[in-house]
Short mmCIF file of C-alpha atoms in Angstrom, two decimals:
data_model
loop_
_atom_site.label_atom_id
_atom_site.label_comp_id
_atom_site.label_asym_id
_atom_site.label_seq_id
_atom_site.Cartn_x
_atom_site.Cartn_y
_atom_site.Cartn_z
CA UNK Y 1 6.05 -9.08 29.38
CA UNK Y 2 2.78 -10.26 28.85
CA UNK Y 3 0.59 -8.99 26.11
CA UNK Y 4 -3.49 -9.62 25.56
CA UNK Y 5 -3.22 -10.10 22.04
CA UNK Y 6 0.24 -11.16 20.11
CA UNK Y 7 1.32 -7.47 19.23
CA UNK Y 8 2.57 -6.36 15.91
CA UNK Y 9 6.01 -8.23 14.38
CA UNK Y 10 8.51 -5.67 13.49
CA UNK Y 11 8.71 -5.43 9.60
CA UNK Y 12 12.37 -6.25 8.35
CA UNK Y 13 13.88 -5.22 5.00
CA UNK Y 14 16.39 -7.39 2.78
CA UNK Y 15 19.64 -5.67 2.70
CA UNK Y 16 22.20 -6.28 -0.47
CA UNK Y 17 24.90 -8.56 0.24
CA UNK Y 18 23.70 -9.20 3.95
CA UNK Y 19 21.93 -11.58 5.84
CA UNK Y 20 20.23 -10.06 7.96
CA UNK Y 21 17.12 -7.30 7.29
CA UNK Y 22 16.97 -3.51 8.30
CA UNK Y 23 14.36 -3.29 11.08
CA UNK Y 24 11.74 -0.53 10.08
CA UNK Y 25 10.86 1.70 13.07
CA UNK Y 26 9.05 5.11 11.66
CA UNK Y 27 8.10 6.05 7.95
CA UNK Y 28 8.32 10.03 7.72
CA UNK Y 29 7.66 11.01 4.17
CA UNK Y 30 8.63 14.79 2.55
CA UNK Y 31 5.88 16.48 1.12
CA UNK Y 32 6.44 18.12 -2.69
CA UNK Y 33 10.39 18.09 -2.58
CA UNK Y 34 11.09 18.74 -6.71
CA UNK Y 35 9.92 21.85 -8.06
CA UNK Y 36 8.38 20.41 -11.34
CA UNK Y 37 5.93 17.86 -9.20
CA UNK Y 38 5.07 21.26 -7.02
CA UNK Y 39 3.73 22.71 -10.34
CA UNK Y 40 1.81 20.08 -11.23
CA UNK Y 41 0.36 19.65 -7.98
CA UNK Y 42 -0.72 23.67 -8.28
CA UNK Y 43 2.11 24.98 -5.63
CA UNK Y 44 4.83 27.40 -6.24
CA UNK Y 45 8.00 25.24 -5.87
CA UNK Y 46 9.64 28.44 -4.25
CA UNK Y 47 11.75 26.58 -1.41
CA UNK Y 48 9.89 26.99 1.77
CA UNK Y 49 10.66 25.00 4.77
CA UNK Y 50 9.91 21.14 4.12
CA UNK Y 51 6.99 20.06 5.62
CA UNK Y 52 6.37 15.70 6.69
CA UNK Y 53 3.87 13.33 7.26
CA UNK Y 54 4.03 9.90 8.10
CA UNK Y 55 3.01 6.27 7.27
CA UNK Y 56 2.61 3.28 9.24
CA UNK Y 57 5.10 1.03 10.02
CA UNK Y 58 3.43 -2.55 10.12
CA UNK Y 59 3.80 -4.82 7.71
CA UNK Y 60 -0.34 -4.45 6.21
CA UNK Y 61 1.28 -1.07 5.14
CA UNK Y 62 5.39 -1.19 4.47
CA UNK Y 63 5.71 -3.86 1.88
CA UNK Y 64 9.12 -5.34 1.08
CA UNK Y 65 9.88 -6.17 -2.87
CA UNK Y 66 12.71 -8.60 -3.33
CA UNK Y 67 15.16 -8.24 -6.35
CA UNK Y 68 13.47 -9.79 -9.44
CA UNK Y 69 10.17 -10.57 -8.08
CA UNK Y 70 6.83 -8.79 -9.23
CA UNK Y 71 4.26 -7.79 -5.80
CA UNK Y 72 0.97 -7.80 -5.88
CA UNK Y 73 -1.19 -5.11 -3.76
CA UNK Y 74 -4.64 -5.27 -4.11
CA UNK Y 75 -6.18 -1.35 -5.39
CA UNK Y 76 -7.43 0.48 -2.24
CA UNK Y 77 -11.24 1.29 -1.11
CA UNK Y 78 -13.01 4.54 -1.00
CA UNK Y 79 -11.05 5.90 -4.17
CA UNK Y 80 -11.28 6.79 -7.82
CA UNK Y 81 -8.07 8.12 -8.07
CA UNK Y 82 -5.29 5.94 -7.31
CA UNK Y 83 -1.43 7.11 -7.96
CA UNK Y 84 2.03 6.16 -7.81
CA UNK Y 85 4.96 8.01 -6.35
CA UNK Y 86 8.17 7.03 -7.45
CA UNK Y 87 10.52 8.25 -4.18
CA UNK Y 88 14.44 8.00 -3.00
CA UNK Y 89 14.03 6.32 0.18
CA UNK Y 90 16.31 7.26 2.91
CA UNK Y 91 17.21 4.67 6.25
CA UNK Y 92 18.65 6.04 9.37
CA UNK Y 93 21.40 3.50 10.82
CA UNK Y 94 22.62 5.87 13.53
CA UNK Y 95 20.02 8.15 16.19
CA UNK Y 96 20.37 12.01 16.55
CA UNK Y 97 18.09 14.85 17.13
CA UNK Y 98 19.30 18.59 16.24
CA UNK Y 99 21.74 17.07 13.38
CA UNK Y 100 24.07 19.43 12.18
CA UNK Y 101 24.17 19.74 8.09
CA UNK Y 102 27.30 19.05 7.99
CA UNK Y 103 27.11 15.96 10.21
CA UNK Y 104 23.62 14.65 8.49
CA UNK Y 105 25.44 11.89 5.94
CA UNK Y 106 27.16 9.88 9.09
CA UNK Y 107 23.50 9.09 10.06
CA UNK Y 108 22.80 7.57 6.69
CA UNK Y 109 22.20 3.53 6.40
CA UNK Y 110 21.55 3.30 2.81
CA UNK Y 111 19.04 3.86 0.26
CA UNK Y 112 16.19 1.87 -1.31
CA UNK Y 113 13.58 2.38 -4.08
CA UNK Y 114 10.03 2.89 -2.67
CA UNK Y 115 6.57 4.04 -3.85
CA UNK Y 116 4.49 6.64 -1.88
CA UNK Y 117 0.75 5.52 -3.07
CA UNK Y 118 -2.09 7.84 -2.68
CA UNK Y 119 -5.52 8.40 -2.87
CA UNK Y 120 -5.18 11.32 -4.40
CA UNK Y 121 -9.21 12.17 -4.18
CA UNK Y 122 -9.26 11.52 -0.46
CA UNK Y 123 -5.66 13.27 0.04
CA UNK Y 124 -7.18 16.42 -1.84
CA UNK Y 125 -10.87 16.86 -0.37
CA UNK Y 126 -8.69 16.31 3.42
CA UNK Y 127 -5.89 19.40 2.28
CA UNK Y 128 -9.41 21.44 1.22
CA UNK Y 129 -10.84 20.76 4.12
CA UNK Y 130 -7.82 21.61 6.03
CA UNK Y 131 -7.91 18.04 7.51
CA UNK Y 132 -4.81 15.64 8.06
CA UNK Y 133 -3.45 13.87 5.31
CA UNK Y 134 -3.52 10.21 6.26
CA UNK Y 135 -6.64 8.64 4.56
CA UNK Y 136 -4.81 9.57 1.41
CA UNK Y 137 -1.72 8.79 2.32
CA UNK Y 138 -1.41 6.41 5.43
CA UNK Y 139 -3.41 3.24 4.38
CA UNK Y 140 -2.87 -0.56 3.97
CA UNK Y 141 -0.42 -1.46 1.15
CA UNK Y 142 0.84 2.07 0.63
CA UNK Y 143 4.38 1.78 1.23
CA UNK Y 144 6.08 -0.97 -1.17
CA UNK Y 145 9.90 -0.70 -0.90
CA UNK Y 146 12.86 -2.18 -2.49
CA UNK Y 147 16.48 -3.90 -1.39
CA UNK Y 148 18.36 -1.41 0.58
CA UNK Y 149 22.05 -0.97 -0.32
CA UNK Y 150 24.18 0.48 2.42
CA UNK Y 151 25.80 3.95 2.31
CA UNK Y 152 29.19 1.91 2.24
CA UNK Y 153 28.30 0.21 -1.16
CA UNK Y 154 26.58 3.61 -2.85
CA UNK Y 155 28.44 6.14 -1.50
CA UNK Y 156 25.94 9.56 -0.52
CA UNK Y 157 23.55 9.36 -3.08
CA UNK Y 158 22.82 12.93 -3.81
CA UNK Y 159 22.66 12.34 -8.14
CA UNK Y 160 21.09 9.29 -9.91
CA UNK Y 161 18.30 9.02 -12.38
CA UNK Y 162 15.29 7.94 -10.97
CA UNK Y 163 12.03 6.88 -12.89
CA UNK Y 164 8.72 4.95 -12.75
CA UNK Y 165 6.96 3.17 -15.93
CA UNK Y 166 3.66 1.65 -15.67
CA UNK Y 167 2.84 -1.31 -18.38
CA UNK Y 168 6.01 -0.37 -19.72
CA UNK Y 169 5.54 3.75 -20.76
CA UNK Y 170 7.67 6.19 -19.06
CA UNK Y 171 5.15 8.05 -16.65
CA UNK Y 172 7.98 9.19 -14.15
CA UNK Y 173 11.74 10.16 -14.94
CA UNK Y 174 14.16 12.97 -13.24
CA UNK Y 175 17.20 13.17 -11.21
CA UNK Y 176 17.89 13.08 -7.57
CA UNK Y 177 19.63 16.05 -7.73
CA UNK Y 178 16.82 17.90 -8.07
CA UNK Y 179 15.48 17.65 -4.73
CA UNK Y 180 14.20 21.05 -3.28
CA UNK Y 181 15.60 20.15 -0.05
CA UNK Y 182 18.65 17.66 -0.39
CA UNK Y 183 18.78 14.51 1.58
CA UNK Y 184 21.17 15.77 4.18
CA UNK Y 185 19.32 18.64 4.28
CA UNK Y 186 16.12 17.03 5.06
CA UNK Y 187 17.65 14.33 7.49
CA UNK Y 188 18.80 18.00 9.20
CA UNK Y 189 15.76 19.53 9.37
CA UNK Y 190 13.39 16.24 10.32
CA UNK Y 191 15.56 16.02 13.43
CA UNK Y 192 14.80 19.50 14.91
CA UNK Y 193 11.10 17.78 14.78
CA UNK Y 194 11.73 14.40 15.90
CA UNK Y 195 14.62 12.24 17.40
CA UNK Y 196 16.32 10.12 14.59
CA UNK Y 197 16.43 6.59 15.53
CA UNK Y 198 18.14 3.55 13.97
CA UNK Y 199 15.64 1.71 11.78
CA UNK Y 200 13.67 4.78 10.66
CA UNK Y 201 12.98 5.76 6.69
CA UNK Y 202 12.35 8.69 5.15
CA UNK Y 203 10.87 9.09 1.34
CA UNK Y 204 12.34 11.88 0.05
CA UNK Y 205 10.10 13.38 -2.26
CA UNK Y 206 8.59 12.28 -5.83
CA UNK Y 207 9.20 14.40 -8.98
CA UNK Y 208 6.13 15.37 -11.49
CA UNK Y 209 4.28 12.38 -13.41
CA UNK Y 210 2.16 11.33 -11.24
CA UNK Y 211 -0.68 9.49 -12.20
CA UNK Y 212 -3.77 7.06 -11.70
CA UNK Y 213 -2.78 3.06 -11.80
CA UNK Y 214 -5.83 0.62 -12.13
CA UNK Y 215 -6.03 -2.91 -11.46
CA UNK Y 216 -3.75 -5.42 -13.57
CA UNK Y 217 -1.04 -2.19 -14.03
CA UNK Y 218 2.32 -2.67 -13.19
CA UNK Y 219 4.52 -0.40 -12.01
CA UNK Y 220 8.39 -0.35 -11.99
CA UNK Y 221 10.20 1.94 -10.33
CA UNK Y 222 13.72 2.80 -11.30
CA UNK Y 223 16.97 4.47 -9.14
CA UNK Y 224 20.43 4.33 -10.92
CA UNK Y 225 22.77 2.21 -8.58
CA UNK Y 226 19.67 0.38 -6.61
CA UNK Y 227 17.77 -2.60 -6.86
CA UNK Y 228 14.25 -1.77 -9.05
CA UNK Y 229 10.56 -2.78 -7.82
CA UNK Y 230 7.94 -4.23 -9.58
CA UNK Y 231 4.66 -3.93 -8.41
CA UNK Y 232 1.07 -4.95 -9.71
CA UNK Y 233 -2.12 -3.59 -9.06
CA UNK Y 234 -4.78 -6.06 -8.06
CA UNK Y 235 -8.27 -5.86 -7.99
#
């Protein structure tokens, strides 16, 4: 097939102890998932259906941290307000749609460490305006994402510590286990919306902490039993 322009090269993801990369196909994203981060955000964290949006999947948006390596992404336009999301990332290995609970883990990959970055100022004058989230959410460099590790090395992750620092202070820090809506539970749920395919990620969710970043920050993000990111703001 013949295109006009060269489209868009698929973005790949290292995987631990494999050669090749985990081809990314959608970014779905759970909005408010832990209780405290509801609070904080002014929501009661009373468990009402989950509710998604999305991100892109091209590689100006989705970008992949190696292992011991520090990225750079330059601080986004049209915002004051610029914050980090410290977020279990979820990717699918196997399609479904209608997933059973029960049945929800054998869809599982493996997990990575990822940051949901907003523009929290655009994101909130959209939800006020009862507009669509994505110039807060959906924007170039706003999706950087560790190593995955597969489901066979980890196990189901549904406990491990997760945190984010930034210039080395503690901004960030919970456990997994307090998801609102649990990981199998979510993967459940997303497929009554959409059909699951192979290569797609889901971020599960950030707990309270957020906060502003500025240029020359760095931010590490932290989830026990998976490769860390480091990521610097540029200006």
């Amino acid at each position: 097939m013949k295109y006009i322009f060269e489209p868009q090269t698929v973005v790949g993801l290292p995987v631990a102890g494999q050669s090749e990369c985990f081809p990314v196909r959608r970014v779905y994203c759970v909005g408010r998932n832990y209780a405290a981060h509801a609070r904080e955000m002014g929501f009661d964290p009373d468990r009402e259906p989950p509710f998604f949006f999305c991100k892109p999947n091209d590689g100006q948006s989705v970008i992949a941290v190696p292992p011991d390596t520090t990225v750079s992404i330059p601080y986004p336009p049209q915002t004051n307000n610029y914050h980090y999301e410290i977020e279990l990332v979820v990717a699918i290995g196997q399609s479904g749609k209608d997933i059973p609970l029960e049945n929800a883990g054998e869809h599982i990959f493996g997990y990575a460490v990822g940051l949901d970055m907003t523009r929290r100022d655009l994101q909130i004058k959209m939800r006020e305006q009862g507009r669509p989230w994505e110039i807060g959410k959906a924007f170039d460099y706003s999706a950087p994402i560790g190593m995955l590790h597969s489901k066979s090395e980890t196990g189901e992750m549904n406990s491990a510590e997760i945190s984010l620092t930034v210039n080395g202070e503690v901004k960030q820090k919970s456990d997994i286990s307090h998801l609102i809506w649990s990981v199998n539970e979510t993967i459940a749920k997303l497929s009554t919306l959409f059909e699951l395919h192979a290569g797609d990620l889901i971020f599960s969710g950030t707990p309270d902490g957020v906060g502003a970043v500025k240029p020359g920050d760095t931010m590490h993000g932290f989830i026990q039993g998976l490769s860390p990111v480091s990521v610097k703001v540029t200006p």
